[in-house]
Amino acid sequence: MLEIWHNLVAVMRRELRIWLRRPVYMIGSVFTVTFCAIFYLSFLKDGVPHDVPIGVVDNDHSSMTRNFIDQLDATQLGRVVTFDSYSEARAEMQKGNITSIVVLPKGMYEDVQSQRQPQVNFYINGLYFLGGSLAYKDILTMVNLTSGAVQRQVLRMKGVNEDAIMGRIRPITIDIHQIGNSTMNYGAYLANMMLPGVLEMVIIILTIYALGTELKYGTSRHLLATAGNDINVALAGKMIVYTLLFSAIGFSLVILLYQWMGFPMAGSIWHMFIDMFLLVVSSEAIGLFIVGLFPVTRFALSIGGLYSVLALSLTGFTLPVEAMPPYIQGLSAAIPLRHYYMFYVQEGMFGSGFAGWYPEIIHLLLFLFLPVLVIGRLNKAYVLQNYPKN
């Protein structure tokens, strides 16, 4: 037992010396996650996007259209840019300077007064998904409000009382309760999962790189000799130092998101530390499984990168997994970030405690059995070194 402990410590010291010689490990982990945290949190620091440029072409130049433009410009989201013609506005949209165009038709005020239905056209640039969808929502809201104001004025002229007017304009009142993110903070919506997703990607890629470079540079036999020719000790010694590093980064993200930034947390932040630690070790297990299955560094890195990128799409925080095709729903279960997200939903949004998130704990722990399937293959590759190094 003492010898095993001595070999384990020797492997850990060897890995730390490698870190000193190859700064890619610290740059690829600490610097990458720090940069992404600064980028996302500063980019979304205001919570909700504002001053989205919306182009308006006013062909009527009436008091109604001027009021519409003023009201649209006064919203938090929109910033109106006026144009003299549709062709000029279209050219600016093609340049990416505006996200949408609203065309107010000539004779709009007269049509409204005559109880005819004027047609307001607006064009949305779908390439800017977030900006385009928010601009569409803002424009549609203002069109509906303008329509309601006109109806209210007409009904007042007919002598209808206010209660009856509101009953006709808005027969159904909607009472919205936004659970978990009442302020519609896009930072809490996006950064809350993007940063753990980036961390998962970093863990998988660096795990593959750390284990694969032993084959690439032909140092795997030296690693095994340091570990007393025990592949389990060799892998444990290498992964302990990475687990400590990644856990420190992950715990820092938890503190940053739920303490400093004040993102929604209905439950206990200590439970999120458990969730983060399991995300770290399950991601390491995925990386070890990939490099054991494909003991060629460049190929394993390609597989790991593809897997990590798909993980962000299949997590379900942007598009619900339930709305995806059935075979895609099955793939989402094979991604640690998906279970990390479901854990957060139960703890952070509903505060349900252990009864709500214990299934996700089981799912994350199951990933730890994956390396068992390939550890013999990886040991053989380390001993024989008969795989391509380039």
Tab-separated table of C-alpha atoms in Angstrom:
chain	number	residue	atom	x	y	z
A	1	MET	CA	0.000	0.000	0.000
A	2	LEU	CA	2.836	2.363	0.852
A	3	GLU	CA	4.461	1.627	-2.496
A	4	ILE	CA	1.238	2.399	-4.357
A	5	TRP	CA	0.949	5.715	-2.532
A	6	HIS	CA	4.595	6.521	-3.321
A	7	ASN	CA	4.038	5.763	-7.028
A	8	LEU	CA	0.835	7.807	-7.055
A	9	VAL	CA	2.618	10.852	-5.641
A	10	ALA	CA	5.478	10.345	-8.130
A	11	VAL	CA	3.009	10.419	-11.050
A	12	MET	CA	1.386	13.576	-9.677
A	13	ARG	CA	4.765	15.306	-9.364
A	14	ARG	CA	5.662	14.191	-12.880
A	15	GLU	CA	2.429	15.744	-14.187
A	16	LEU	CA	3.121	19.026	-12.422
A	17	ARG	CA	6.572	19.167	-14.035
A	18	ILE	CA	4.896	18.663	-17.410
A	19	TRP	CA	2.671	21.649	-16.648
A	20	LEU	CA	5.744	23.787	-16.087
A	21	ARG	CA	7.246	22.743	-19.415
A	22	ARG	CA	3.983	23.047	-21.381
A	23	PRO	CA	1.933	26.133	-20.491
A	24	VAL	CA	-0.826	24.955	-22.833
A	25	TYR	CA	-2.519	23.249	-19.889
A	26	MET	CA	-2.944	26.403	-17.833
A	27	ILE	CA	-3.681	28.562	-20.878
A	28	GLY	CA	-6.201	26.056	-22.183
A	29	SER	CA	-7.986	25.770	-18.847
A	30	VAL	CA	-7.701	28.835	-16.601
A	31	PHE	CA	-7.215	31.424	-19.354
A	32	THR	CA	-9.930	29.995	-21.627
A	33	VAL	CA	-12.611	29.800	-18.943
A	34	THR	CA	-11.641	33.214	-17.532
A	35	PHE	CA	-11.815	34.824	-20.967
A	36	CYS	CA	-15.217	33.266	-21.686
A	37	ALA	CA	-16.537	34.335	-18.268
A	38	ILE	CA	-15.433	37.933	-18.819
A	39	PHE	CA	-16.798	37.930	-22.360
A	40	TYR	CA	-20.254	36.519	-21.617
A	41	LEU	CA	-20.823	38.312	-18.334
A	42	SER	CA	-19.686	41.695	-19.654
A	43	PHE	CA	-21.532	41.269	-22.961
A	44	LEU	CA	-24.751	40.448	-21.090
A	45	LYS	CA	-24.118	42.708	-18.088
A	46	ASP	CA	-27.312	44.709	-18.684
A	47	GLY	CA	-29.417	41.565	-18.474
A	48	VAL	CA	-31.678	42.337	-21.431
A	49	PRO	CA	-30.430	43.543	-24.847
A	50	HIS	CA	-31.325	47.147	-25.595
A	51	ASP	CA	-31.010	49.696	-28.394
A	52	VAL	CA	-31.503	47.070	-31.103
A	53	PRO	CA	-31.447	49.087	-34.359
A	54	ILE	CA	-34.845	48.999	-36.101
A	55	GLY	CA	-35.239	50.700	-39.472
A	56	VAL	CA	-38.482	52.591	-40.154
A	57	VAL	CA	-39.701	53.868	-43.521
A	58	ASP	CA	-42.523	56.393	-42.983
A	59	ASN	CA	-44.471	56.876	-46.219
A	60	ASP	CA	-47.420	58.620	-44.519
A	61	HIS	CA	-45.758	61.334	-42.386
A	62	SER	CA	-48.923	61.738	-40.321
A	63	SER	CA	-49.307	62.408	-36.604
A	64	MET	CA	-50.193	58.738	-36.080
A	65	THR	CA	-47.065	57.388	-37.773
A	66	ARG	CA	-44.867	59.946	-36.015
A	67	ASN	CA	-46.349	58.876	-32.691
A	68	PHE	CA	-45.758	55.212	-33.618
A	69	ILE	CA	-42.092	55.939	-34.361
A	70	ASP	CA	-41.662	57.888	-31.123
A	71	GLN	CA	-43.241	55.112	-29.062
A	72	LEU	CA	-41.124	52.440	-30.758
A	73	ASP	CA	-37.957	54.446	-30.139
A	74	ALA	CA	-38.937	54.984	-26.494
A	75	THR	CA	-38.946	51.252	-25.714
A	76	GLN	CA	-35.945	49.799	-23.906
A	77	LEU	CA	-35.258	47.329	-26.661
A	78	GLY	CA	-35.603	49.374	-29.841
A	79	ARG	CA	-33.584	52.216	-31.331
A	80	VAL	CA	-35.308	53.633	-34.407
A	81	VAL	CA	-33.307	54.525	-37.502
A	82	THR	CA	-35.455	56.336	-40.079
A	83	PHE	CA	-35.032	56.022	-43.854
A	84	ASP	CA	-36.570	57.822	-46.786
A	85	SER	CA	-37.113	54.681	-48.867
A	86	TYR	CA	-37.322	50.913	-48.517
A	87	SER	CA	-34.341	50.366	-50.841
A	88	GLU	CA	-32.142	52.492	-48.604
A	89	ALA	CA	-33.273	50.561	-45.519
A	90	ARG	CA	-32.751	47.239	-47.266
A	91	ALA	CA	-29.182	48.190	-48.160
A	92	GLU	CA	-28.474	48.946	-44.493
A	93	MET	CA	-29.978	45.615	-43.439
A	94	GLN	CA	-27.773	43.780	-45.930
A	95	LYS	CA	-24.767	45.531	-44.390
A	96	GLY	CA	-25.865	44.307	-40.957
A	97	ASN	CA	-26.460	47.803	-39.565
A	98	ILE	CA	-30.115	47.151	-38.679
A	99	THR	CA	-31.977	43.989	-37.636
A	100	SER	CA	-35.420	44.769	-39.039
A	101	ILE	CA	-37.415	47.154	-41.223
A	102	VAL	CA	-40.906	48.558	-40.618
A	103	VAL	CA	-42.694	50.096	-43.621
A	104	LEU	CA	-45.594	52.395	-42.692
A	105	PRO	CA	-47.843	52.710	-45.774
A	106	LYS	CA	-48.961	55.964	-47.367
A	107	GLY	CA	-52.462	56.957	-46.311
A	108	MET	CA	-52.285	54.930	-43.094
A	109	TYR	CA	-53.962	57.639	-40.990
A	110	GLU	CA	-56.790	58.152	-43.494
A	111	ASP	CA	-57.379	54.398	-43.742
A	112	VAL	CA	-57.623	54.128	-39.970
A	113	GLN	CA	-60.040	57.049	-39.763
A	114	SER	CA	-62.169	55.469	-42.487
A	115	GLN	CA	-62.095	52.127	-40.646
A	116	ARG	CA	-60.153	50.474	-43.435
A	117	GLN	CA	-57.312	48.117	-42.570
A	118	PRO	CA	-53.910	49.567	-43.502
A	119	GLN	CA	-51.179	47.023	-44.074
A	120	VAL	CA	-47.958	47.526	-42.116
A	121	ASN	CA	-45.080	45.454	-43.474
A	122	PHE	CA	-42.011	44.595	-41.473
A	123	TYR	CA	-38.998	42.542	-42.433
A	124	ILE	CA	-36.826	40.657	-39.933
A	125	ASN	CA	-33.242	39.533	-40.491
A	126	GLY	CA	-33.379	35.907	-39.340
A	127	LEU	CA	-29.576	35.599	-39.376
A	128	TYR	CA	-29.497	37.595	-36.140
A	129	PHE	CA	-31.659	35.155	-34.198
A	130	LEU	CA	-31.716	36.951	-30.856
A	131	GLY	CA	-31.814	40.509	-32.186
A	132	GLY	CA	-34.276	39.625	-34.922
A	133	SER	CA	-36.696	37.780	-32.647
A	134	LEU	CA	-36.614	40.539	-30.023
A	135	ALA	CA	-37.142	43.224	-32.680
A	136	TYR	CA	-40.101	41.241	-34.050
A	137	LYS	CA	-41.620	41.053	-30.573
A	138	ASP	CA	-41.112	44.783	-30.004
A	139	ILE	CA	-42.574	45.807	-33.366
A	140	LEU	CA	-45.563	43.485	-33.016
A	141	THR	CA	-46.272	44.865	-29.546
A	142	MET	CA	-46.230	48.443	-30.810
A	143	VAL	CA	-48.491	47.590	-33.766
A	144	ASN	CA	-51.003	45.955	-31.410
A	145	LEU	CA	-50.856	48.923	-29.031
A	146	THR	CA	-51.412	51.342	-31.909
A	147	SER	CA	-54.351	49.289	-33.126
A	148	GLY	CA	-55.803	49.261	-29.607
A	149	ALA	CA	-55.373	53.010	-29.251
A	150	VAL	CA	-57.240	53.614	-32.514
A	151	GLN	CA	-60.079	51.313	-31.477
A	152	ARG	CA	-60.273	53.040	-28.118
A	153	GLN	CA	-60.543	56.462	-29.756
A	154	VAL	CA	-63.281	55.312	-32.134
A	155	LEU	CA	-65.298	53.687	-29.340
A	156	ARG	CA	-64.959	56.798	-27.177
A	157	MET	CA	-66.405	58.882	-30.019
A	158	LYS	CA	-69.361	56.487	-30.123
A	159	GLY	CA	-69.990	57.071	-26.405
A	160	VAL	CA	-68.924	53.647	-25.121
A	161	ASN	CA	-67.783	53.698	-21.460
A	162	GLU	CA	-64.201	52.815	-20.510
A	163	ASP	CA	-64.944	49.391	-19.007
A	164	ALA	CA	-66.788	48.293	-22.120
A	165	ILE	CA	-63.993	49.684	-24.310
A	166	MET	CA	-61.306	47.667	-22.508
A	167	GLY	CA	-63.533	44.600	-22.614
A	168	ARG	CA	-63.693	44.873	-26.405
A	169	ILE	CA	-60.051	45.758	-26.984
A	170	ARG	CA	-58.635	43.200	-24.529
A	171	PRO	CA	-61.315	40.655	-23.653
A	172	ILE	CA	-58.768	38.337	-22.017
A	173	THR	CA	-56.163	39.623	-19.562
A	174	ILE	CA	-52.941	37.622	-19.386
A	175	ASP	CA	-51.224	37.338	-16.016
A	176	ILE	CA	-47.644	36.150	-16.623
A	177	HIS	CA	-45.445	34.626	-13.906
A	178	GLN	CA	-41.881	34.005	-15.110
A	179	ILE	CA	-40.479	31.333	-12.815
A	180	GLY	CA	-36.810	31.462	-11.888
A	181	ASN	CA	-35.882	34.496	-14.008
A	182	SER	CA	-38.558	37.128	-13.448
A	183	THR	CA	-36.445	39.954	-14.895
A	184	MET	CA	-35.772	38.076	-18.157
A	185	ASN	CA	-32.040	38.421	-17.588
A	186	TYR	CA	-30.353	36.987	-20.678
A	187	GLY	CA	-27.125	36.645	-18.714
A	188	ALA	CA	-28.824	34.199	-16.352
A	189	TYR	CA	-30.405	32.488	-19.340
A	190	LEU	CA	-27.278	32.055	-21.488
A	191	ALA	CA	-24.132	32.425	-19.368
A	192	ASN	CA	-25.591	30.157	-16.725
A	193	MET	CA	-25.113	27.147	-19.036
A	194	MET	CA	-22.612	28.439	-21.577
A	195	LEU	CA	-19.818	28.747	-19.000
A	196	PRO	CA	-20.258	25.199	-17.598
A	197	GLY	CA	-20.498	24.069	-21.224
A	198	VAL	CA	-17.167	25.732	-22.025
A	199	LEU	CA	-15.682	24.121	-18.916
A	200	GLU	CA	-16.931	20.702	-19.999
A	201	MET	CA	-15.348	21.238	-23.422
A	202	VAL	CA	-12.045	22.285	-21.847
A	203	ILE	CA	-12.049	19.265	-19.531
A	204	ILE	CA	-12.727	16.750	-22.295
A	205	ILE	CA	-10.169	18.207	-24.705
A	206	LEU	CA	-7.405	18.662	-22.115
A	207	THR	CA	-8.001	15.186	-20.703
A	208	ILE	CA	-7.631	13.709	-24.168
A	209	TYR	CA	-4.556	15.834	-24.810
A	210	ALA	CA	-2.916	14.964	-21.477
A	211	LEU	CA	-3.379	11.220	-22.019
A	212	GLY	CA	-2.838	11.275	-25.774
A	213	THR	CA	0.458	13.163	-25.677
A	214	GLU	CA	1.968	10.260	-23.727
A	215	LEU	CA	1.540	8.303	-26.949
A	216	LYS	CA	2.344	11.182	-29.289
A	217	TYR	CA	5.717	11.896	-27.647
A	218	GLY	CA	6.457	8.274	-26.753
A	219	THR	CA	6.549	8.879	-22.988
A	220	SER	CA	3.840	6.386	-22.025
A	221	ARG	CA	6.337	3.716	-20.924
A	222	HIS	CA	8.064	6.224	-18.673
A	223	LEU	CA	4.666	7.050	-17.172
A	224	LEU	CA	3.978	3.391	-16.495
A	225	ALA	CA	7.457	2.910	-14.993
A	226	THR	CA	6.840	5.865	-12.668
A	227	ALA	CA	3.535	4.270	-11.640
A	228	GLY	CA	5.138	0.875	-10.947
A	229	ASN	CA	3.786	-0.517	-14.229
A	230	ASP	CA	0.230	-0.133	-12.959
A	231	ILE	CA	-2.071	1.606	-15.430
A	232	ASN	CA	-4.609	2.332	-12.681
A	233	VAL	CA	-2.037	4.202	-10.593
A	234	ALA	CA	-0.791	6.037	-13.682
A	235	LEU	CA	-4.256	7.262	-14.658
A	236	ALA	CA	-5.233	8.061	-11.065
A	237	GLY	CA	-2.058	10.121	-10.513
A	238	LYS	CA	-2.563	12.104	-13.707
A	239	MET	CA	-6.284	12.674	-13.204
A	240	ILE	CA	-6.044	13.739	-9.547
A	241	VAL	CA	-4.126	16.899	-10.425
A	242	TYR	CA	-6.530	17.689	-13.265
A	243	THR	CA	-9.541	17.042	-11.056
A	244	LEU	CA	-8.199	19.500	-8.497
A	245	LEU	CA	-7.552	22.106	-11.196
A	246	PHE	CA	-10.908	21.718	-12.947
A	247	SER	CA	-12.816	21.556	-9.658
A	248	ALA	CA	-11.211	24.814	-8.526
A	249	ILE	CA	-12.248	26.445	-11.813
A	250	GLY	CA	-15.757	24.982	-11.565
A	251	PHE	CA	-16.266	26.055	-7.953
A	252	SER	CA	-15.084	29.538	-8.884
A	253	LEU	CA	-17.752	29.636	-11.606
A	254	VAL	CA	-20.439	28.606	-9.107
A	255	ILE	CA	-19.409	31.385	-6.724
A	256	LEU	CA	-19.173	33.867	-9.601
A	257	LEU	CA	-22.598	33.046	-11.025
A	258	TYR	CA	-24.692	32.600	-7.898
A	259	GLN	CA	-22.929	34.804	-5.363
A	260	TRP	CA	-21.293	37.670	-7.211
A	261	MET	CA	-23.648	37.922	-10.222
A	262	GLY	CA	-26.711	36.972	-8.174
A	263	PHE	CA	-28.193	34.604	-10.747
A	264	PRO	CA	-31.389	32.807	-9.643
A	265	MET	CA	-30.761	30.206	-6.937
A	266	ALA	CA	-33.866	29.014	-5.112
A	267	GLY	CA	-32.004	26.189	-3.383
A	268	SER	CA	-28.571	25.833	-1.824
A	269	ILE	CA	-25.360	26.864	-3.533
A	270	TRP	CA	-23.626	23.987	-1.740
A	271	HIS	CA	-25.662	21.542	-3.770
A	272	MET	CA	-24.400	23.251	-6.920
A	273	PHE	CA	-20.849	22.490	-5.776
A	274	ILE	CA	-21.826	18.817	-5.811
A	275	ASP	CA	-23.309	19.223	-9.276
A	276	MET	CA	-20.175	20.980	-10.549
A	277	PHE	CA	-17.822	18.360	-9.106
A	278	LEU	CA	-19.795	15.565	-10.759
A	279	LEU	CA	-19.732	17.476	-14.057
A	280	VAL	CA	-15.932	17.678	-13.760
A	281	VAL	CA	-15.307	13.983	-13.041
A	282	SER	CA	-17.910	12.765	-15.560
A	283	SER	CA	-16.359	14.968	-18.276
A	284	GLU	CA	-12.928	13.551	-17.423
A	285	ALA	CA	-14.409	10.063	-17.735
A	286	ILE	CA	-15.717	10.959	-21.198
A	287	GLY	CA	-12.273	12.238	-22.234
A	288	LEU	CA	-10.562	9.119	-20.905
A	289	PHE	CA	-13.092	6.913	-22.684
A	290	ILE	CA	-12.541	8.675	-26.022
A	291	VAL	CA	-8.733	8.498	-25.895
A	292	GLY	CA	-8.924	4.858	-24.791
A	293	LEU	CA	-11.263	4.014	-27.645
A	294	PHE	CA	-9.190	5.963	-30.206
A	295	PRO	CA	-5.556	6.038	-28.976
A	296	VAL	CA	-4.488	8.466	-31.730
A	297	THR	CA	-4.212	11.992	-30.337
A	298	ARG	CA	-5.388	14.027	-33.313
A	299	PHE	CA	-8.318	11.708	-34.017
A	300	ALA	CA	-9.356	11.566	-30.364
A	301	LEU	CA	-9.182	15.369	-30.117
A	302	SER	CA	-11.420	15.685	-33.176
A	303	ILE	CA	-13.976	13.309	-31.673
A	304	GLY	CA	-13.805	15.112	-28.322
A	305	GLY	CA	-14.247	18.519	-29.929
A	306	LEU	CA	-17.255	17.345	-31.954
A	307	TYR	CA	-18.828	15.751	-28.896
A	308	SER	CA	-18.308	18.896	-26.804
A	309	VAL	CA	-19.817	21.215	-29.401
A	310	LEU	CA	-22.878	19.001	-29.823
A	311	ALA	CA	-23.269	18.958	-26.040
A	312	LEU	CA	-24.107	22.681	-26.031
A	313	SER	CA	-26.917	22.109	-28.530
A	314	LEU	CA	-28.340	18.984	-26.908
A	315	THR	CA	-28.395	20.260	-23.344
A	316	GLY	CA	-31.878	21.714	-23.710
A	317	PHE	CA	-31.430	25.192	-22.269
A	318	THR	CA	-32.104	26.903	-25.621
A	319	LEU	CA	-34.422	24.388	-27.308
A	320	PRO	CA	-36.251	21.913	-25.041
A	321	VAL	CA	-35.074	18.347	-25.553
A	322	GLU	CA	-38.722	17.247	-25.562
A	323	ALA	CA	-39.215	19.247	-28.786
A	324	MET	CA	-36.345	17.424	-30.548
A	325	PRO	CA	-36.743	14.236	-32.609
A	326	PRO	CA	-36.900	11.049	-30.479
A	327	TYR	CA	-33.456	9.787	-31.528
A	328	ILE	CA	-31.914	13.141	-30.605
A	329	GLN	CA	-33.598	12.998	-27.206
A	330	GLY	CA	-31.812	9.712	-26.583
A	331	LEU	CA	-28.446	11.244	-27.499
A	332	SER	CA	-28.923	14.046	-24.991
A	333	ALA	CA	-28.828	11.492	-22.164
A	334	ALA	CA	-25.223	10.684	-23.125
A	335	ILE	CA	-24.032	14.213	-22.309
A	336	PRO	CA	-22.984	15.185	-18.742
A	337	LEU	CA	-23.950	18.827	-19.304
A	338	ARG	CA	-27.559	17.772	-19.888
A	339	HIS	CA	-27.749	16.212	-16.420
A	340	TYR	CA	-25.901	19.168	-14.905
A	341	TYR	CA	-28.588	21.419	-16.391
A	342	MET	CA	-31.455	19.256	-15.132
A	343	PHE	CA	-29.849	19.283	-11.679
A	344	TYR	CA	-29.731	23.089	-11.810
A	345	VAL	CA	-33.369	23.316	-12.900
A	346	GLN	CA	-34.462	21.310	-9.868
A	347	GLU	CA	-32.159	23.054	-7.393
A	348	GLY	CA	-31.722	26.558	-8.780
A	349	MET	CA	-35.225	27.214	-10.115
A	350	PHE	CA	-37.483	25.067	-7.933
A	351	GLY	CA	-35.318	24.446	-4.852
A	352	SER	CA	-36.608	20.880	-4.720
A	353	GLY	CA	-33.549	19.480	-2.951
A	354	PHE	CA	-32.357	15.880	-3.045
A	355	ALA	CA	-35.766	14.496	-3.996
A	356	GLY	CA	-35.703	16.528	-7.207
A	357	TRP	CA	-32.170	15.988	-8.466
A	358	TYR	CA	-31.030	12.584	-7.202
A	359	PRO	CA	-31.754	10.925	-10.629
A	360	GLU	CA	-29.261	13.322	-12.239
A	361	ILE	CA	-26.652	12.321	-9.647
A	362	ILE	CA	-27.127	8.695	-10.675
A	363	HIS	CA	-26.805	9.570	-14.360
A	364	LEU	CA	-23.599	11.547	-13.790
A	365	LEU	CA	-22.093	8.745	-11.693
A	366	LEU	CA	-22.792	6.232	-14.470
A	367	PHE	CA	-20.321	8.082	-16.712
A	368	LEU	CA	-17.542	7.096	-14.304
A	369	PHE	CA	-17.844	3.466	-15.423
A	370	LEU	CA	-16.973	4.280	-19.050
A	371	PRO	CA	-13.160	4.213	-18.559
A	372	VAL	CA	-13.431	0.629	-17.274
A	373	LEU	CA	-14.441	-0.431	-20.790
A	374	VAL	CA	-11.264	0.913	-22.428
A	375	ILE	CA	-8.596	0.853	-19.732
A	376	GLY	CA	-7.174	-2.440	-21.028
A	377	ARG	CA	-6.947	-1.067	-24.579
A	378	LEU	CA	-5.257	2.106	-23.360
A	379	ASN	CA	-2.763	0.070	-21.289
A	380	LYS	CA	-1.885	-1.979	-24.349
A	381	ALA	CA	-1.395	1.192	-26.392
A	382	TYR	CA	0.860	2.657	-23.669
A	383	VAL	CA	2.991	-0.474	-23.554
A	384	LEU	CA	3.301	-1.212	-27.273
A	385	GLN	CA	3.213	2.373	-28.594
A	386	ASN	CA	2.152	0.966	-31.952
A	387	TYR	CA	-0.349	3.691	-32.901
A	388	PRO	CA	0.387	6.598	-35.290
A	389	LYS	CA	1.933	9.555	-33.473
A	390	ASN	CA	1.017	12.250	-36.018
